[in-house]
Amino acid sequence: MKSITTKSIDHLVSQVSKAGEEREACTSIDPEGFFLRPPPTPHHLSSFITPDEQLFQTIHMGAAVVDDAKWLLVVDGLVRKPFALSLAQLKALPETSVTSFHECYGSPLKPPNSNPWRIGNVVWTGVRLSTILALAEPLPGARFVWSEGLDHGKFFEYEADRYQKDLPVTKAQRPEVLLAWKINREPLSKERGGPVRLVVPGWFGTNSTKWLCRLSLQETRAPGPFASILYNEEDPTDPEGVRMRPVWEVEVNSMMTKPADSDVISAGLVAVEGWAWSHDGVALVEISKDEGQSWIRGKVDNKEDQAWQNFTAAVDLERGVGKLITRATSESGMKQPLTGRRNHVHSITHPRSTTWSALPIMAPFEPKFTNEIQQMMFVAGETQEIANETAALVEQIVRDQIIHLVTKAKELSTRRGEKFIAIKDILFQVRHDTARMTRLQNVIRWKRLRREARKTTNEKDKPENDAEDSLSDTDNAAEDAAKTTAEASAALMPWDEEFMFGIRPPGGDADTVQISEHTRERLVWADEVTSKMSGEEYIKWCSYRKASFHRAKEARFREWAGIGVVADLRKKDDAIEILGSIAVEMVKRLTDVALSIQAQEITTQGGKDNEAPAAALLARRQGLFLMSNPQRPAVDAGHIRKAFETTQMKPKRRGYQPNRVVGPKRLELI
């Protein structure tokens, strides 16, 4: 094979001195034989980009150990210019990246009726296969590209001297098909098929040959057992069921990542979320709560590159509902089957089911804080009279999220081996929301300051003779306390609870400054929202702004939040104050978003009659309590549902983030 030079790509193509030289790069197979690392359960696959450690692994005959210095890619067959490339020469070609879902078909020895959900979404980096084919100049008779890997050995009763697959030239020339040497911006490991593997986005992983060493263009399909015998199935489009087809294109599929099997959900509106994917894109995802008798349409993100697509929905669950089902429809109109195929629908069921996932269903929801909700919504800007049904829906949504928060807090406390949840278990879940964290820290500071003030008052109320007898002891105790506080502050670490939430964290005066700044912000806000109030509204506002879930009714709030059922909490624990504060913020946030949605609807409807109420709504941040406009109706349940869906939507992703730290999914609080 002679060396050739192409003008379009400035590099020298190598010579191969003897047939089969490319296979000498494999020094051993380690480990030998079939290997499978199953994926995590679906609710753990919450990241848009799947970390390498969470991506499934399937190795048929063992992992090839490759000497990079000896590695060669041979390109031959029905081409005008056969050649070989070293690893350095291959990487000198134009590099590109593709974000793509990556799915395993499952065992070719089992019937195609079980879905293992071996799926992930990763970033591949390498050179386009079409670039390689352009160098070789395929002949007119070339219809298939055979790909060969360096692995060899035995797969159950099948023995092969190489892993061999094929794909049509028309697919091989598509821009997303790569010869990849990186996954998620990192070099391919041995287990991932390094140093170079074929990647065929939109097709099952069996077609993405690992430890790639040879590409041969041929007129017919490959003769190896992994192409001619295994990974062929009955064509579901054949009514007679006799025609076979290769396992190539990924059929439309979906899975739920939320709710999870560990979630406790109550009857009412529940957020459902997950991923959907297909070789040709997903156009629709539906959710059923009645075994497929009826379907609720979800919202599906647009397809980005070759990646999977996020879907969200809000489902109103009734008591006794034990199963949720998701069904995706591809852009070509293909629907997921309910049973009988590997891409059958994904379901989540209650504990009595024998399937993998369970959802404990709590008692039916009953409104307990209707008056408080209406007052909180008034403070948030809805000065019209709120219907009881609307307030009940707001309460139901907030309660579901608080229970979810408590459930996750229980998981964290269990990991520490503690029976009771604590403040840090709640705050850990909102640690990424800086503004919310600051507000909650101040809630804790004021709570503890009030507690210290009460202690001081109680000390002053002691009889005078006791005070005189213990005067010297008190002075000494004060000095000791000051010294202890100073020493503790100096020893605290930034992750210690006392550092974050203590009354006197390290820095001393900085705490006073922060509290003063928080007080100033609250005063400015109060001045802005009350500046255009009527006297009657101002009186209401002053009274309603004290509305809460937990003050003077802590027992009712504990039951409402699932304390004692979902998780245990010590009596008089400040965590209940945090949960109550978060719940109030949720009500105000839902109200604010619902008012914005209503304003947009009024504006869209058009007409001069609608201009005044729309302007009043849109200007509420400059004066929340403008004079009530009788022409504008109060927000209703429809606005609240849309507001909830809006708060659950994720921001549009803009490609892979190389420095992103992948961790547990953040709780999406309202």
Short mmCIF file of N, CA and C in Angstrom, two decimals, residues 495-576:
data_model
loop_
_atom_site.label_atom_id
_atom_site.label_comp_id
_atom_site.label_asym_id
_atom_site.label_seq_id
_atom_site.Cartn_x
_atom_site.Cartn_y
_atom_site.Cartn_z
N TRP A 495 -17.87 25.09 56.84
CA TRP A 495 -19.00 24.19 56.66
C TRP A 495 -19.70 23.85 57.98
N ASP A 496 -19.21 24.38 59.10
CA ASP A 496 -19.87 24.14 60.37
C ASP A 496 -21.15 24.95 60.46
N GLU A 497 -22.15 24.36 61.10
CA GLU A 497 -23.44 25.05 61.22
C GLU A 497 -23.29 26.36 61.98
N GLU A 498 -22.46 26.36 63.04
CA GLU A 498 -22.30 27.58 63.82
C GLU A 498 -21.64 28.69 63.01
N PHE A 499 -20.77 28.30 62.09
CA PHE A 499 -20.12 29.31 61.23
C PHE A 499 -21.17 30.00 60.36
N MET A 500 -22.04 29.16 59.75
CA MET A 500 -23.01 29.70 58.81
C MET A 500 -24.16 30.40 59.49
N PHE A 501 -24.59 29.88 60.64
CA PHE A 501 -25.85 30.35 61.19
C PHE A 501 -25.75 30.85 62.63
N GLY A 502 -24.56 30.88 63.22
CA GLY A 502 -24.44 31.31 64.59
C GLY A 502 -24.74 32.79 64.75
N ILE A 503 -25.08 33.20 65.97
CA ILE A 503 -25.37 34.60 66.21
C ILE A 503 -24.12 35.46 66.04
N ARG A 504 -22.99 34.88 66.40
CA ARG A 504 -21.73 35.62 66.28
C ARG A 504 -20.73 34.80 65.48
N PRO A 505 -20.91 34.72 64.16
CA PRO A 505 -19.94 33.97 63.37
C PRO A 505 -18.63 34.72 63.29
N PRO A 506 -17.55 34.06 62.83
CA PRO A 506 -16.26 34.74 62.74
C PRO A 506 -16.37 36.05 61.99
N GLY A 507 -15.77 37.07 62.50
CA GLY A 507 -15.84 38.39 61.89
C GLY A 507 -16.56 39.38 62.77
N GLY A 508 -17.33 38.88 63.74
CA GLY A 508 -17.97 39.75 64.73
C GLY A 508 -18.85 40.81 64.12
N ASP A 509 -18.30 41.98 63.88
CA ASP A 509 -19.08 43.12 63.41
C ASP A 509 -19.69 42.87 62.04
N ALA A 510 -19.09 41.98 61.25
CA ALA A 510 -19.63 41.71 59.92
C ALA A 510 -21.05 41.18 60.01
N ASP A 511 -21.32 40.42 61.06
CA ASP A 511 -22.66 39.89 61.24
C ASP A 511 -23.66 41.02 61.47
N THR A 512 -23.28 41.98 62.29
CA THR A 512 -24.15 43.12 62.55
C THR A 512 -24.40 43.90 61.27
N VAL A 513 -23.34 44.04 60.46
CA VAL A 513 -23.48 44.77 59.20
C VAL A 513 -24.44 44.04 58.27
N GLN A 514 -24.33 42.71 58.22
CA GLN A 514 -25.18 41.94 57.34
C GLN A 514 -26.63 42.03 57.78
N ILE A 515 -26.88 41.90 59.07
CA ILE A 515 -28.24 42.01 59.58
C ILE A 515 -28.80 43.40 59.31
N SER A 516 -27.98 44.42 59.50
CA SER A 516 -28.42 45.78 59.23
C SER A 516 -28.75 45.97 57.76
N GLU A 517 -27.96 45.39 56.88
CA GLU A 517 -28.22 45.48 55.44
C GLU A 517 -29.53 44.78 55.09
N HIS A 518 -29.75 43.63 55.72
CA HIS A 518 -31.00 42.92 55.48
C HIS A 518 -32.19 43.75 55.96
N THR A 519 -32.07 44.36 57.11
CA THR A 519 -33.13 45.21 57.62
C THR A 519 -33.38 46.39 56.69
N ARG A 520 -32.30 46.99 56.18
CA ARG A 520 -32.44 48.12 55.26
C ARG A 520 -33.19 47.71 54.00
N GLU A 521 -32.86 46.53 53.46
CA GLU A 521 -33.52 46.06 52.24
C GLU A 521 -35.01 45.86 52.49
N ARG A 522 -35.35 45.31 53.65
CA ARG A 522 -36.76 45.09 53.96
C ARG A 522 -37.52 46.41 54.09
N LEU A 523 -36.87 47.41 54.70
CA LEU A 523 -37.51 48.71 54.84
C LEU A 523 -37.72 49.38 53.48
N VAL A 524 -36.73 49.28 52.61
CA VAL A 524 -36.86 49.85 51.26
C VAL A 524 -38.01 49.18 50.53
N TRP A 525 -38.06 47.83 50.61
CA TRP A 525 -39.14 47.11 49.95
C TRP A 525 -40.50 47.53 50.49
N ALA A 526 -40.62 47.64 51.82
CA ALA A 526 -41.89 48.03 52.43
C ALA A 526 -42.30 49.42 51.98
N ASP A 527 -41.34 50.32 51.86
CA ASP A 527 -41.64 51.69 51.43
C ASP A 527 -42.15 51.69 49.99
N GLU A 528 -41.52 50.89 49.13
CA GLU A 528 -41.92 50.86 47.73
C GLU A 528 -43.32 50.30 47.55
N VAL A 529 -43.64 49.20 48.24
CA VAL A 529 -44.92 48.54 48.01
C VAL A 529 -46.08 49.25 48.69
N THR A 530 -45.81 50.08 49.67
CA THR A 530 -46.91 50.75 50.36
C THR A 530 -47.07 52.21 49.93
N SER A 531 -46.20 52.69 49.05
CA SER A 531 -46.22 54.12 48.72
C SER A 531 -47.50 54.55 48.00
N LYS A 532 -48.16 53.61 47.29
CA LYS A 532 -49.36 53.98 46.54
C LYS A 532 -50.60 53.29 47.08
N MET A 533 -50.55 52.93 48.35
CA MET A 533 -51.68 52.24 48.96
C MET A 533 -52.75 53.21 49.44
N SER A 534 -53.96 52.69 49.44
CA SER A 534 -55.00 53.41 50.16
C SER A 534 -54.85 53.10 51.64
N GLY A 535 -55.51 53.88 52.46
CA GLY A 535 -55.42 53.64 53.89
C GLY A 535 -55.93 52.28 54.28
N GLU A 536 -57.04 51.84 53.65
CA GLU A 536 -57.61 50.54 53.97
C GLU A 536 -56.66 49.41 53.59
N GLU A 537 -56.05 49.55 52.41
CA GLU A 537 -55.11 48.51 51.97
C GLU A 537 -53.89 48.45 52.86
N TYR A 538 -53.43 49.61 53.29
CA TYR A 538 -52.24 49.63 54.13
C TYR A 538 -52.50 48.94 55.47
N ILE A 539 -53.70 49.15 56.02
CA ILE A 539 -54.05 48.49 57.27
C ILE A 539 -54.07 46.97 57.07
N LYS A 540 -54.65 46.54 55.94
CA LYS A 540 -54.66 45.11 55.65
C LYS A 540 -53.24 44.57 55.50
N TRP A 541 -52.44 45.31 54.76
CA TRP A 541 -51.07 44.86 54.50
C TRP A 541 -50.29 44.68 55.80
N CYS A 542 -50.42 45.65 56.69
CA CYS A 542 -49.72 45.57 57.97
C CYS A 542 -50.16 44.36 58.78
N SER A 543 -51.42 44.02 58.66
CA SER A 543 -51.94 42.87 59.39
C SER A 543 -51.57 41.56 58.72
N TYR A 544 -51.72 41.51 57.37
CA TYR A 544 -51.51 40.27 56.63
C TYR A 544 -50.06 39.88 56.53
N ARG A 545 -49.14 40.83 56.59
CA ARG A 545 -47.73 40.48 56.40
C ARG A 545 -47.20 39.60 57.54
N LYS A 546 -47.99 39.46 58.61
CA LYS A 546 -47.58 38.57 59.70
C LYS A 546 -48.08 37.14 59.49
N ALA A 547 -48.81 36.90 58.40
CA ALA A 547 -49.36 35.56 58.16
C ALA A 547 -48.24 34.55 58.00
N SER A 548 -48.42 33.39 58.62
CA SER A 548 -47.42 32.33 58.52
C SER A 548 -48.11 30.99 58.63
N PHE A 549 -47.33 29.94 58.35
CA PHE A 549 -47.84 28.58 58.47
C PHE A 549 -47.65 28.01 59.87
N HIS A 550 -46.57 28.43 60.54
CA HIS A 550 -46.15 27.70 61.74
C HIS A 550 -46.31 28.45 63.04
N ARG A 551 -46.35 29.77 63.01
CA ARG A 551 -46.43 30.51 64.27
C ARG A 551 -47.82 30.35 64.89
N ALA A 552 -47.86 29.96 66.14
CA ALA A 552 -49.10 29.77 66.92
C ALA A 552 -49.91 28.57 66.44
N LYS A 553 -49.41 27.84 65.46
CA LYS A 553 -50.10 26.64 64.97
C LYS A 553 -49.08 25.61 64.51
N GLU A 554 -48.05 25.44 65.33
CA GLU A 554 -46.95 24.58 64.92
C GLU A 554 -47.40 23.13 64.78
N ALA A 555 -48.27 22.66 65.65
CA ALA A 555 -48.71 21.26 65.59
C ALA A 555 -49.41 20.97 64.27
N ARG A 556 -50.27 21.89 63.83
CA ARG A 556 -50.96 21.72 62.57
C ARG A 556 -49.98 21.73 61.39
N PHE A 557 -49.00 22.62 61.47
CA PHE A 557 -48.01 22.71 60.40
C PHE A 557 -47.14 21.46 60.33
N ARG A 558 -46.77 20.91 61.48
CA ARG A 558 -45.96 19.70 61.50
C ARG A 558 -46.70 18.55 60.80
N GLU A 559 -47.96 18.39 61.11
CA GLU A 559 -48.75 17.34 60.47
C GLU A 559 -48.87 17.60 58.97
N TRP A 560 -49.12 18.84 58.63
CA TRP A 560 -49.29 19.26 57.23
C TRP A 560 -48.02 18.99 56.42
N ALA A 561 -46.84 19.18 57.01
CA ALA A 561 -45.55 19.03 56.33
C ALA A 561 -45.01 17.61 56.38
N GLY A 562 -45.75 16.70 56.96
CA GLY A 562 -45.31 15.31 56.98
C GLY A 562 -44.35 14.98 58.11
N ILE A 563 -44.18 15.90 59.06
CA ILE A 563 -43.30 15.62 60.20
C ILE A 563 -43.97 14.56 61.07
N GLY A 564 -43.21 13.53 61.39
CA GLY A 564 -43.75 12.40 62.12
C GLY A 564 -44.19 11.26 61.23
N VAL A 565 -44.38 11.55 59.92
CA VAL A 565 -44.73 10.51 58.96
C VAL A 565 -43.58 10.31 57.98
N VAL A 566 -43.20 11.39 57.32
CA VAL A 566 -42.10 11.34 56.36
C VAL A 566 -40.75 11.37 57.08
N ALA A 567 -40.65 12.21 58.09
CA ALA A 567 -39.39 12.36 58.83
C ALA A 567 -39.70 12.83 60.24
N ASP A 568 -38.74 12.62 61.13
CA ASP A 568 -38.89 13.05 62.52
C ASP A 568 -38.08 14.31 62.76
N LEU A 569 -38.62 15.18 63.61
CA LEU A 569 -37.98 16.45 63.95
C LEU A 569 -38.16 16.70 65.44
N ARG A 570 -37.07 17.11 66.10
CA ARG A 570 -37.18 17.37 67.53
C ARG A 570 -38.15 18.50 67.81
N LYS A 571 -38.75 18.47 68.98
CA LYS A 571 -39.63 19.56 69.40
C LYS A 571 -38.84 20.84 69.59
N LYS A 572 -39.45 21.95 69.24
CA LYS A 572 -38.86 23.29 69.37
C LYS A 572 -37.55 23.41 68.59
N ASP A 573 -37.46 22.70 67.48
CA ASP A 573 -36.28 22.79 66.62
C ASP A 573 -36.46 23.94 65.64
N ASP A 574 -35.40 24.70 65.41
CA ASP A 574 -35.49 25.85 64.51
C ASP A 574 -35.75 25.43 63.06
N ALA A 575 -35.60 24.16 62.74
CA ALA A 575 -35.88 23.70 61.37
C ALA A 575 -37.32 23.96 60.98
N ILE A 576 -38.23 23.93 61.95
CA ILE A 576 -39.63 24.19 61.64
C ILE A 576 -39.81 25.64 61.20
#
